[in-house]
CSV table of C-alpha atoms and ligand atoms in Angstrom, one decimal:
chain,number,residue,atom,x,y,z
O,9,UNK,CA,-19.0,26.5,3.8
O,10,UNK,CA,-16.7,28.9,5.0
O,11,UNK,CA,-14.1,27.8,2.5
O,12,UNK,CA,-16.5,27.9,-0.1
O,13,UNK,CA,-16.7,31.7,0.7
O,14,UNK,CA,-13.0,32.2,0.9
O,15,UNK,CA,-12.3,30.5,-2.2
O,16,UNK,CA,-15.3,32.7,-3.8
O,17,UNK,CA,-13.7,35.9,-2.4
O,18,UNK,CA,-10.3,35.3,-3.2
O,19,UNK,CA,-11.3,33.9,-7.0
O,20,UNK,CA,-13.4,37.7,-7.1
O,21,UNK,CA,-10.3,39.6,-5.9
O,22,UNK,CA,-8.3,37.5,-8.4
O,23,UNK,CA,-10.6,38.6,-11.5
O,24,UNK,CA,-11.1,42.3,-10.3
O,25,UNK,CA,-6.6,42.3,-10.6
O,26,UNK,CA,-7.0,40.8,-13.8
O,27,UNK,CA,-9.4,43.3,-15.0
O,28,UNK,CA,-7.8,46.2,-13.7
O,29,UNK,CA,-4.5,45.5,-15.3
O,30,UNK,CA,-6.1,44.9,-18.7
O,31,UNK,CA,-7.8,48.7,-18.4
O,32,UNK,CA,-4.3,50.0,-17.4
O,33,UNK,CA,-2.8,48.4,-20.3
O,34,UNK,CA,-5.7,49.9,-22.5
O,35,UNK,CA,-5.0,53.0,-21.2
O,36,UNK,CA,-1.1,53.2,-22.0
O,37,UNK,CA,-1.7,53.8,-25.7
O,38,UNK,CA,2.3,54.1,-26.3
O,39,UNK,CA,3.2,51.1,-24.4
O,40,UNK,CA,4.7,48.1,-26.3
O,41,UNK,CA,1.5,46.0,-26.9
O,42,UNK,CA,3.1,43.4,-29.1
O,43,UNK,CA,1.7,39.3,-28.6
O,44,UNK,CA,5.8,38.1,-29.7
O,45,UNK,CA,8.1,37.2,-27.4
O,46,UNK,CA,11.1,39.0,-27.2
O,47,UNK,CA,14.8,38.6,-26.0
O,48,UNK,CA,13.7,39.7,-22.2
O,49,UNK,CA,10.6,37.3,-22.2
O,50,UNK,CA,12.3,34.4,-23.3
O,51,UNK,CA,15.4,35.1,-20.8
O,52,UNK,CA,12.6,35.4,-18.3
O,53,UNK,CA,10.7,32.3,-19.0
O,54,UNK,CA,14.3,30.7,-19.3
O,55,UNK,CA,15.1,31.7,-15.6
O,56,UNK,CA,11.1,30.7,-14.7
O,57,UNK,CA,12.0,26.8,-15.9
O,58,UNK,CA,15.2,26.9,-13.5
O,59,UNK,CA,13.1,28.3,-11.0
O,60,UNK,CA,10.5,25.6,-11.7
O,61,UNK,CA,13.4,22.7,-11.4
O,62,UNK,CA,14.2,24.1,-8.1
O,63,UNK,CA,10.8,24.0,-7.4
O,64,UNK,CA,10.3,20.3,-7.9
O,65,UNK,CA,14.1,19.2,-6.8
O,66,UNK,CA,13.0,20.9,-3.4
O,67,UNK,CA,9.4,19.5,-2.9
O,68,UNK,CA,11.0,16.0,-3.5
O,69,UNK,CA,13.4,16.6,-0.5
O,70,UNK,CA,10.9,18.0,1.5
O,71,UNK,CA,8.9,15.0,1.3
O,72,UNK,CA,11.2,12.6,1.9
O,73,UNK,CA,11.9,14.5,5.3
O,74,UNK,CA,8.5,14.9,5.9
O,75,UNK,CA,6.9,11.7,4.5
O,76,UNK,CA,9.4,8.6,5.1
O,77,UNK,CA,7.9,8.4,8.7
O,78,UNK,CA,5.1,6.8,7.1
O,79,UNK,CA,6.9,4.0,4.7
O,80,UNK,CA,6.0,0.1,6.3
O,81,UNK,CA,8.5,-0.7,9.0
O,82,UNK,CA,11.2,-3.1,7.9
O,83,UNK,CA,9.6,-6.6,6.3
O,84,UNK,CA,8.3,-9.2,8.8
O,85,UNK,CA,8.2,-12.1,6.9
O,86,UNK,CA,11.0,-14.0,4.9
O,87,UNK,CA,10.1,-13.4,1.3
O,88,UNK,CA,9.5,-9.5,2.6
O,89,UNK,CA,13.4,-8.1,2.3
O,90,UNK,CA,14.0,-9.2,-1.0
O,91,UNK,CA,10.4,-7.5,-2.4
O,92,UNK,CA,12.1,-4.3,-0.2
O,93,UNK,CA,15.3,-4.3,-1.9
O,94,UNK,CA,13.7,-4.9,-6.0
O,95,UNK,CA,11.1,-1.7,-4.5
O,96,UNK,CA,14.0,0.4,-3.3
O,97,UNK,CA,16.1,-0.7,-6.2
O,98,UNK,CA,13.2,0.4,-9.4
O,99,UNK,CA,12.7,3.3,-7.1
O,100,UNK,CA,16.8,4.3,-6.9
O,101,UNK,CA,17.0,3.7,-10.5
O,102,UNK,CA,14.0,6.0,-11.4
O,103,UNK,CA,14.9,8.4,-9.2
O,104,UNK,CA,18.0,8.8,-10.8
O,105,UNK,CA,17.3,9.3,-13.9
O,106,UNK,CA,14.6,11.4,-13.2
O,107,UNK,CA,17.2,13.8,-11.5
O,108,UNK,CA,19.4,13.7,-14.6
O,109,UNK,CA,16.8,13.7,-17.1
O,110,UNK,CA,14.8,16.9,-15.0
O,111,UNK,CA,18.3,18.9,-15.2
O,112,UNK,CA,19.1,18.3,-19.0
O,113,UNK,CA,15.3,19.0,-19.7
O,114,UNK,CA,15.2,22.6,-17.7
O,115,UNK,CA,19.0,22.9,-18.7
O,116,UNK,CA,18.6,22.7,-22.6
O,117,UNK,CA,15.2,24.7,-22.1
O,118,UNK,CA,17.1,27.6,-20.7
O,119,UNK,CA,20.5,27.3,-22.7
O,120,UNK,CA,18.7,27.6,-26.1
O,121,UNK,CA,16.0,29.8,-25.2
O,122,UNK,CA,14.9,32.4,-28.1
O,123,UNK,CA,16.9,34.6,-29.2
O,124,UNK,CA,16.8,37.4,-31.9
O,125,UNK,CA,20.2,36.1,-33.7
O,126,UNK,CA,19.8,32.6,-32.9
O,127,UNK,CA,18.6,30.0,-36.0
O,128,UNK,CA,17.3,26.8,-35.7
O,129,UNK,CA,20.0,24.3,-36.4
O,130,UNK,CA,18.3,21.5,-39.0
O,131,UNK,CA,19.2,18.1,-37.3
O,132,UNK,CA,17.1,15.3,-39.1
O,133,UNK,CA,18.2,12.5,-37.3
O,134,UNK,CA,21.3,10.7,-35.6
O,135,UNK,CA,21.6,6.6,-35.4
O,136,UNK,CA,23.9,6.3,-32.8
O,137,UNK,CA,22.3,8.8,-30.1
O,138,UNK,CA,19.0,6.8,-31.1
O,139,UNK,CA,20.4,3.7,-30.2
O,140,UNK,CA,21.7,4.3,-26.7
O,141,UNK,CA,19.1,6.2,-25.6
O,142,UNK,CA,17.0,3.0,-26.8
O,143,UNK,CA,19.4,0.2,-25.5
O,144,UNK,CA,19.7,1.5,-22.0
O,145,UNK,CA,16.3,1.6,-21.2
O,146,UNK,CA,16.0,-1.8,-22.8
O,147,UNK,CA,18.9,-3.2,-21.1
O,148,UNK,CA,18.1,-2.1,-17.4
O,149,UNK,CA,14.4,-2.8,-17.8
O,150,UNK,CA,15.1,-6.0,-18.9
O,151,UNK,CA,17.2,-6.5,-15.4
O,152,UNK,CA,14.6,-5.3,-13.8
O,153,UNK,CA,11.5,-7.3,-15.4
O,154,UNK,CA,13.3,-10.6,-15.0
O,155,UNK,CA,14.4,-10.2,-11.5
O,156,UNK,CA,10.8,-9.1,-10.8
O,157,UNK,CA,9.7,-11.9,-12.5
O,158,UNK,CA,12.1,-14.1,-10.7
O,159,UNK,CA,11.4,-12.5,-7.3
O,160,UNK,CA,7.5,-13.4,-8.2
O,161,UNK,CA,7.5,-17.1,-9.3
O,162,UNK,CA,9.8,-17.5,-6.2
O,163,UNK,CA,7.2,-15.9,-3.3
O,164,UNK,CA,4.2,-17.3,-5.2
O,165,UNK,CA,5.6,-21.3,-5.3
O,166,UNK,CA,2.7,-22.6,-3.3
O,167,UNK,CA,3.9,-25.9,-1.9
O,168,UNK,CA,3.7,-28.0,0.9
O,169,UNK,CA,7.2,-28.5,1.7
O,170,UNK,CA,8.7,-27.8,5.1
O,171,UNK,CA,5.2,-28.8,6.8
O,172,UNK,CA,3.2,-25.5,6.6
O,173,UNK,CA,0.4,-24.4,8.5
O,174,UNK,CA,-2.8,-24.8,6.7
O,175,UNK,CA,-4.7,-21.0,7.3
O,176,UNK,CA,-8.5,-20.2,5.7
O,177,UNK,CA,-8.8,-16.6,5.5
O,178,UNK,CA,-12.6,-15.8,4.3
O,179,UNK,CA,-13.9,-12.5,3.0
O,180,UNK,CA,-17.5,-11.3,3.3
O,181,UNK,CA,-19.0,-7.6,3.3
O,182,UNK,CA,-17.4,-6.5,5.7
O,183,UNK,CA,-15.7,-9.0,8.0
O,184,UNK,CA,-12.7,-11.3,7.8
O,185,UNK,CA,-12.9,-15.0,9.3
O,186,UNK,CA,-9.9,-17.4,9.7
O,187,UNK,CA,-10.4,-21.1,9.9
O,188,UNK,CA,-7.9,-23.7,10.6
O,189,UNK,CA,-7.2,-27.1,9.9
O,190,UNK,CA,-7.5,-28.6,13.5
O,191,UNK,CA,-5.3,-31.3,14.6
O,192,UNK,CA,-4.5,-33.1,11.1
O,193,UNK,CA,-4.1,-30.2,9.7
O,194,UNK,CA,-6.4,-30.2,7.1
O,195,UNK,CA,-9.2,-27.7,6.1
O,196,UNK,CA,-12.9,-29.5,5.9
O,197,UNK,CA,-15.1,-29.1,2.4
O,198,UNK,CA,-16.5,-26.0,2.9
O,199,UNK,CA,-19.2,-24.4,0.0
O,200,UNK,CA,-21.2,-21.3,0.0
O,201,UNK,CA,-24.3,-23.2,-0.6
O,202,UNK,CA,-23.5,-25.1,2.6
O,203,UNK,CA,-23.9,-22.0,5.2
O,204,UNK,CA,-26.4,-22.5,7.4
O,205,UNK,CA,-27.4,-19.1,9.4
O,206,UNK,CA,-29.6,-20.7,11.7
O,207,UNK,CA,-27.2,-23.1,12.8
O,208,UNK,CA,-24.2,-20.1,12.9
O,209,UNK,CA,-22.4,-22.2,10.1
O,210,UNK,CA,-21.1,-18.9,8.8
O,211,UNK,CA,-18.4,-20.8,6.3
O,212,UNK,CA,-20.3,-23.4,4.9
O,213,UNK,CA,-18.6,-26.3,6.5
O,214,UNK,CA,-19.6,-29.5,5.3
O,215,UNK,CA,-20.9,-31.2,8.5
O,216,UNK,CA,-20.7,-34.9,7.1
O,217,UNK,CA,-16.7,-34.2,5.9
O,218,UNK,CA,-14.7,-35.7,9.0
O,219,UNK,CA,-12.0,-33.3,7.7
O,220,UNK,CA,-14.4,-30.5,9.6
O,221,UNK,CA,-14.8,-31.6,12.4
O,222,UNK,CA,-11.5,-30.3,14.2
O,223,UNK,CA,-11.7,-27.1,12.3
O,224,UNK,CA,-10.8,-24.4,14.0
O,225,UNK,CA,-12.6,-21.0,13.2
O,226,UNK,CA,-11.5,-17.7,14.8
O,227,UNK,CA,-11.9,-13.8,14.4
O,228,UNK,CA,-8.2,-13.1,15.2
O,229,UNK,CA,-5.2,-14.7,13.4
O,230,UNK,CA,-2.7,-16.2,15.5
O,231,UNK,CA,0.6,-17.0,13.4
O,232,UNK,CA,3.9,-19.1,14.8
O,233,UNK,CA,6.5,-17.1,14.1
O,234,UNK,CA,9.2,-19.1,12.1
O,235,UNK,CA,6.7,-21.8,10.5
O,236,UNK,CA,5.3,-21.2,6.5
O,237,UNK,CA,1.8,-20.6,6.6
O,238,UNK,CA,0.0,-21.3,3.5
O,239,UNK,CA,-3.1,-19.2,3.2
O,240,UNK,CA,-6.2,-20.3,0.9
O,241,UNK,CA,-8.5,-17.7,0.4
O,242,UNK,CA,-11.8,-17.5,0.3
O,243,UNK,CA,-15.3,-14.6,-0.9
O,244,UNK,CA,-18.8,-14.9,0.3
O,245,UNK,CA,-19.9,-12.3,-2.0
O,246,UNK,CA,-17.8,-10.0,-4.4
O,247,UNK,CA,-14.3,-9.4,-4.9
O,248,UNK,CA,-12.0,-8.6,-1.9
O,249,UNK,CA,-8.2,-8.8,-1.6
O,250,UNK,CA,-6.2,-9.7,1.8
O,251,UNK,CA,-3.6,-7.5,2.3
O,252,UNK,CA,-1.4,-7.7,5.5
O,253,UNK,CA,1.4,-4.6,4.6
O,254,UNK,CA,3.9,-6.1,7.4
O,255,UNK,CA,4.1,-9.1,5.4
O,256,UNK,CA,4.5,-7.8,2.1
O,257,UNK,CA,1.1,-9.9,1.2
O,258,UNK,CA,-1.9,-9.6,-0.9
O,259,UNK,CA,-3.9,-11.9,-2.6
O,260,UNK,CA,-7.4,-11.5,-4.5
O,261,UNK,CA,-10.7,-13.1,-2.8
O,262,UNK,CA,-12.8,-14.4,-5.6
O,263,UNK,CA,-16.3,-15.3,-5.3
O,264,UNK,CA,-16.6,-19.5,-6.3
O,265,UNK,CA,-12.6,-19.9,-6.2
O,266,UNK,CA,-9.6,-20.5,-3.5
O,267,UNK,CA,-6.7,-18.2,-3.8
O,268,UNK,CA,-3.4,-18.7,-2.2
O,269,UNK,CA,-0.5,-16.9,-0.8
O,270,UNK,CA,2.4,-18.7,1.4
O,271,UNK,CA,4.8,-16.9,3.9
O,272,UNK,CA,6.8,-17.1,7.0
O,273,UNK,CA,6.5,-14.6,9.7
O,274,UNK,CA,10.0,-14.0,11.3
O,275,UNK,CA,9.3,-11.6,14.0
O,276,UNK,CA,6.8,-11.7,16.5
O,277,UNK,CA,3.9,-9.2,17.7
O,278,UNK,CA,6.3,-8.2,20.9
O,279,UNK,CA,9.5,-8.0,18.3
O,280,UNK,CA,7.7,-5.8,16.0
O,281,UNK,CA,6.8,-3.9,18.7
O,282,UNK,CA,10.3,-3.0,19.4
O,283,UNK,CA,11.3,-1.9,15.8
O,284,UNK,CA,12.2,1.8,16.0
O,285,UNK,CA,10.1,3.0,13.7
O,286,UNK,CA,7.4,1.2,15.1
O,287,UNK,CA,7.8,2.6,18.3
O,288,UNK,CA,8.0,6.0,16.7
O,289,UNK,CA,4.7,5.8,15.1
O,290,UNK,CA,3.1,4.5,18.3
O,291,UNK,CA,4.3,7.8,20.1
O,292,UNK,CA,2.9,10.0,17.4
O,293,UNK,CA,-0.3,8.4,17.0
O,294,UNK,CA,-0.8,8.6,20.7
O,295,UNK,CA,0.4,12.2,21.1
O,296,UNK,CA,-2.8,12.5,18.2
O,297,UNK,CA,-4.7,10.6,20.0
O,298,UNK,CA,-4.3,12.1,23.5
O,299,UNK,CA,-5.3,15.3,22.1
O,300,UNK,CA,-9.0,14.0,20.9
O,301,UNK,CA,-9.0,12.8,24.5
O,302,UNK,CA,-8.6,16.3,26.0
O,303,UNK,CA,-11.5,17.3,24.3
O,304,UNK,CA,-13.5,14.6,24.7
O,305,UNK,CA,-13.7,12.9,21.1
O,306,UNK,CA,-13.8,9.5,20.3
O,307,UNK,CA,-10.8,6.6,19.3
O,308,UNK,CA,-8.8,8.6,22.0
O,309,UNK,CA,-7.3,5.3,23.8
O,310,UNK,CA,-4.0,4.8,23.9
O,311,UNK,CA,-3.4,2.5,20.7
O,312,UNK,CA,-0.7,-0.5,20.5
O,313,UNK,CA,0.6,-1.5,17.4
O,314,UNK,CA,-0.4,-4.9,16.0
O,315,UNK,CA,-0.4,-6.7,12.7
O,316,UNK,CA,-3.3,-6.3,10.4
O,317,UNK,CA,-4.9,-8.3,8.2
O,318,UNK,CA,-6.9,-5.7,5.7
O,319,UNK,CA,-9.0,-5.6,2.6
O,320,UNK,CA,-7.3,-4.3,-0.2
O,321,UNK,CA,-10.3,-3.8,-3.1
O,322,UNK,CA,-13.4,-1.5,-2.3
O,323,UNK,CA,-15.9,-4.0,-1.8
O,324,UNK,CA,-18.6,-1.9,-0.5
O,325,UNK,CA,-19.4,0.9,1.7
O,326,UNK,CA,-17.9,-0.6,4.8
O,327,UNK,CA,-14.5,-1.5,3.0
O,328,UNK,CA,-12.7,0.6,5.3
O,329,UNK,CA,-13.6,-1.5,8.4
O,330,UNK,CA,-12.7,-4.6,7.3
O,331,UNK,CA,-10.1,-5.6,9.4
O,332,UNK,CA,-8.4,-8.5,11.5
O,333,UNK,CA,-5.8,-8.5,14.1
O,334,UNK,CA,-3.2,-11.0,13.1
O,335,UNK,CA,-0.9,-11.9,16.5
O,336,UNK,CA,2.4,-13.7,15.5
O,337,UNK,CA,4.0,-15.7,18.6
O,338,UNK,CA,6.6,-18.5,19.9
O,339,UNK,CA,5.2,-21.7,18.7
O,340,UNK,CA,4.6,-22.3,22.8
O,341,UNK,CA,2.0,-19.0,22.8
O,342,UNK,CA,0.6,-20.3,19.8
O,343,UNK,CA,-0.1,-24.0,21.4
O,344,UNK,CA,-1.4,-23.0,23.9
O,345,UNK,CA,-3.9,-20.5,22.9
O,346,UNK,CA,-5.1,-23.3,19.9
O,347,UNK,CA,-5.7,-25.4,22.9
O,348,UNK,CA,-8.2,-22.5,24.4
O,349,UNK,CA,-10.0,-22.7,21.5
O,350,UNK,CA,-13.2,-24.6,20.4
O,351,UNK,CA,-13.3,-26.9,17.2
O,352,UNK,CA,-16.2,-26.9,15.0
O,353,UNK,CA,-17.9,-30.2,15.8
O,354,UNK,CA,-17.8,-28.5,19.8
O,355,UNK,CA,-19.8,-25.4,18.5
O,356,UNK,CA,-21.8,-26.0,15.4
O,357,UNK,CA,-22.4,-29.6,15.4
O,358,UNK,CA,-22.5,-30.7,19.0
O,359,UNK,CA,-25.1,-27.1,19.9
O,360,UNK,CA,-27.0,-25.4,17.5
O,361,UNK,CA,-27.6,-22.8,19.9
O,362,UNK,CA,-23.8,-21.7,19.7
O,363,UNK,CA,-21.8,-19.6,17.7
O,364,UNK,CA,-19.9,-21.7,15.2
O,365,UNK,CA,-16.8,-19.6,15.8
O,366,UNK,CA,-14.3,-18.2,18.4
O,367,UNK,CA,-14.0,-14.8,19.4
O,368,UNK,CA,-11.2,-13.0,20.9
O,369,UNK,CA,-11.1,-12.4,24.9
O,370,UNK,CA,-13.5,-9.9,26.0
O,371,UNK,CA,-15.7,-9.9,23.0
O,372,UNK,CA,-19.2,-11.5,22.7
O,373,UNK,CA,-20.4,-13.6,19.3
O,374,UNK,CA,-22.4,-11.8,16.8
O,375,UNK,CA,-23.2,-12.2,13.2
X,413,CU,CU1,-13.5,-6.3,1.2
């Protein structure tokens, strides 16, 4: 509200100037009053566009100092550098010629601003400036595209080779749920139509498929680092999109269809941890957050930085929330907590009166 009035005031004062300067030129009856620009305006206005190139040249180096903090730290899975180096190349590239193209633009604009003896030079066309300026672009988005397209086909070849780990993510408003194959390693039938509320058969396992039976279903992803994972993707209700940034990953949930994305995590939760510029935006969250705590507000706890597993499409008003740890580890920590954790036929189908899925230490079941 208070801006409201500032904003008010100051647009007021603004107006009252404006008005004021129009009576004073009124009032000087022998002043110049002429709407044509002449020499001194257009040398002005050419000065104004070099000012306005410094302008922009220094907002773009002020926000690299300022902003680069919060780029993604360095990739954590295999495919991740190469998608890096194609970003930081198209970005180089445009940034470039952006520089160059900025300079001659406010350069020219200046050089042949009006002038009383000047004449406009009649220049109809000219084939061979035409066809660099055309064959550059061409050439280096060319590059660019197929590389991309290259880099694409490569990270999305979905196959089974090198024994991955079979990995359900399912979407609903607002939740994720991960489900995994179990001992053979191989997801059960699972249908919309098949979820039973009553019976906490929240993925609509198919009871009678002996596939289910070991399934595993959790509320936190646990990944072993160093082994492909190959994610199929799953929506209860509209369209959602798994994104987990640290892996350079993102794949569409679609209502009635399975999606799929494949990687391999190469540094685990403690590595990432590690990563200078993780550690950096760990200290200046908590310096944040231990400035709510002193006075009193909430999500003042000291916060540790772990993978996430987001949703990338507003799906709804909770969108925002909808959120699941992921928790890469040796192959041994990963073991070991599957081991802790319940299979389907021990929750669903041996007691109704259980949750059909497990929940992270410390937390109690609830739909
Ligand atoms: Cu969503």
């Amino acid at each position: 509200m208070t801006t409201i009035l500032i904003l008010s005031v100051l647009a007021l004062v603004a107006i009252a100037i404006w008005q004021m300067t129009k009576i004073f030129e009124l009032s000087q009856l022998k002043a110049e009053n002429s709407q044509i620009a002449n020499d001194t305006d257009n040398k002005n206005n050419g000065y104004l566009l070099f000012a306005f190139m410094v302008f922009t040249y220094l907002i773009t180096i002020f926000s690299f100092w300022k902003y680069s903090k919060f780029l993604l730290p360095e990739a954590s899975s295999e495919h991740g550098a190469e998608y890096d180096y194609l970003l930081f190349v198209s970005f180089a590239i445009i940034f470039v010629v952006q520089f160059i193209t900025q300079f001659l633009l406010h350069y020219f604009g200046y050089k042949y601003r009006g002038k009383k003896e000047n004449k406009a030079l009649f220049y109809a066309d000219n084939d061979r400036l035409e066809f660099i300026w055309t064959i550059i672009p061409v050439i280096v988005l060319a590059g660019l595209i197929l590389w991309g397209l290259y880099t694409w086909t490569t990270i999305m070849d979905v196959n089974d080779e090198d024994d991955p780990l079979i990995v359900e993510l399912y979407a609903q408003q607002f939740n994720w749920t991960a489900r995994y194959g179990g001992e053979d390693n191989v997801l059960g039938a699972a249908n919309v139509r098949m979820i039973d509320i009553n019976k906490a058969n929240v993925l609509g396992l198919d009871e009678s498929d002996s596939y289910a039976t070991d399934d595993v279903i959790v509320k936190e992803l646990h990944l072993p680092v160093g082994r492909k994972i190959n994610f199929k993707m799953r929506s209860q209700d509209v369209l959602h999109s798994a994104y987990m940034p640290h892996f350079r990953a993102q794949m569409n949930c679609v209502p009635g269809m399975t999606t799929e994305f494949s990687f391999t995590p190469i540094k685990t939760t403690d590595q990432i941890r590690q990563d200078p510029d993780v550690i950096d935006k760990v200290k200046r969250t908590n310096a944040i957050r231990a400035e709510r705590a002193a006075k009193g507000e909430d999500n003042s706890d000291p916060w540790e930085f772990d993978y996430i597993l987001l949703c990338n499409k507003i799906c709804g008003k909770s969108h925002y929330n909808m959120q699941m740890k992921i928790i890469v580890e040796t192959q041994e920590e990963y073991d070991t907590w599957m081991a802790e954790q319940k299979t389907f036929a021990e929750t669903v189908m041996a007691d109704e009166a259980k949750p059909a899925f497990n929940t992270p230490k410390g937390e109690t079941a609830g739909l």
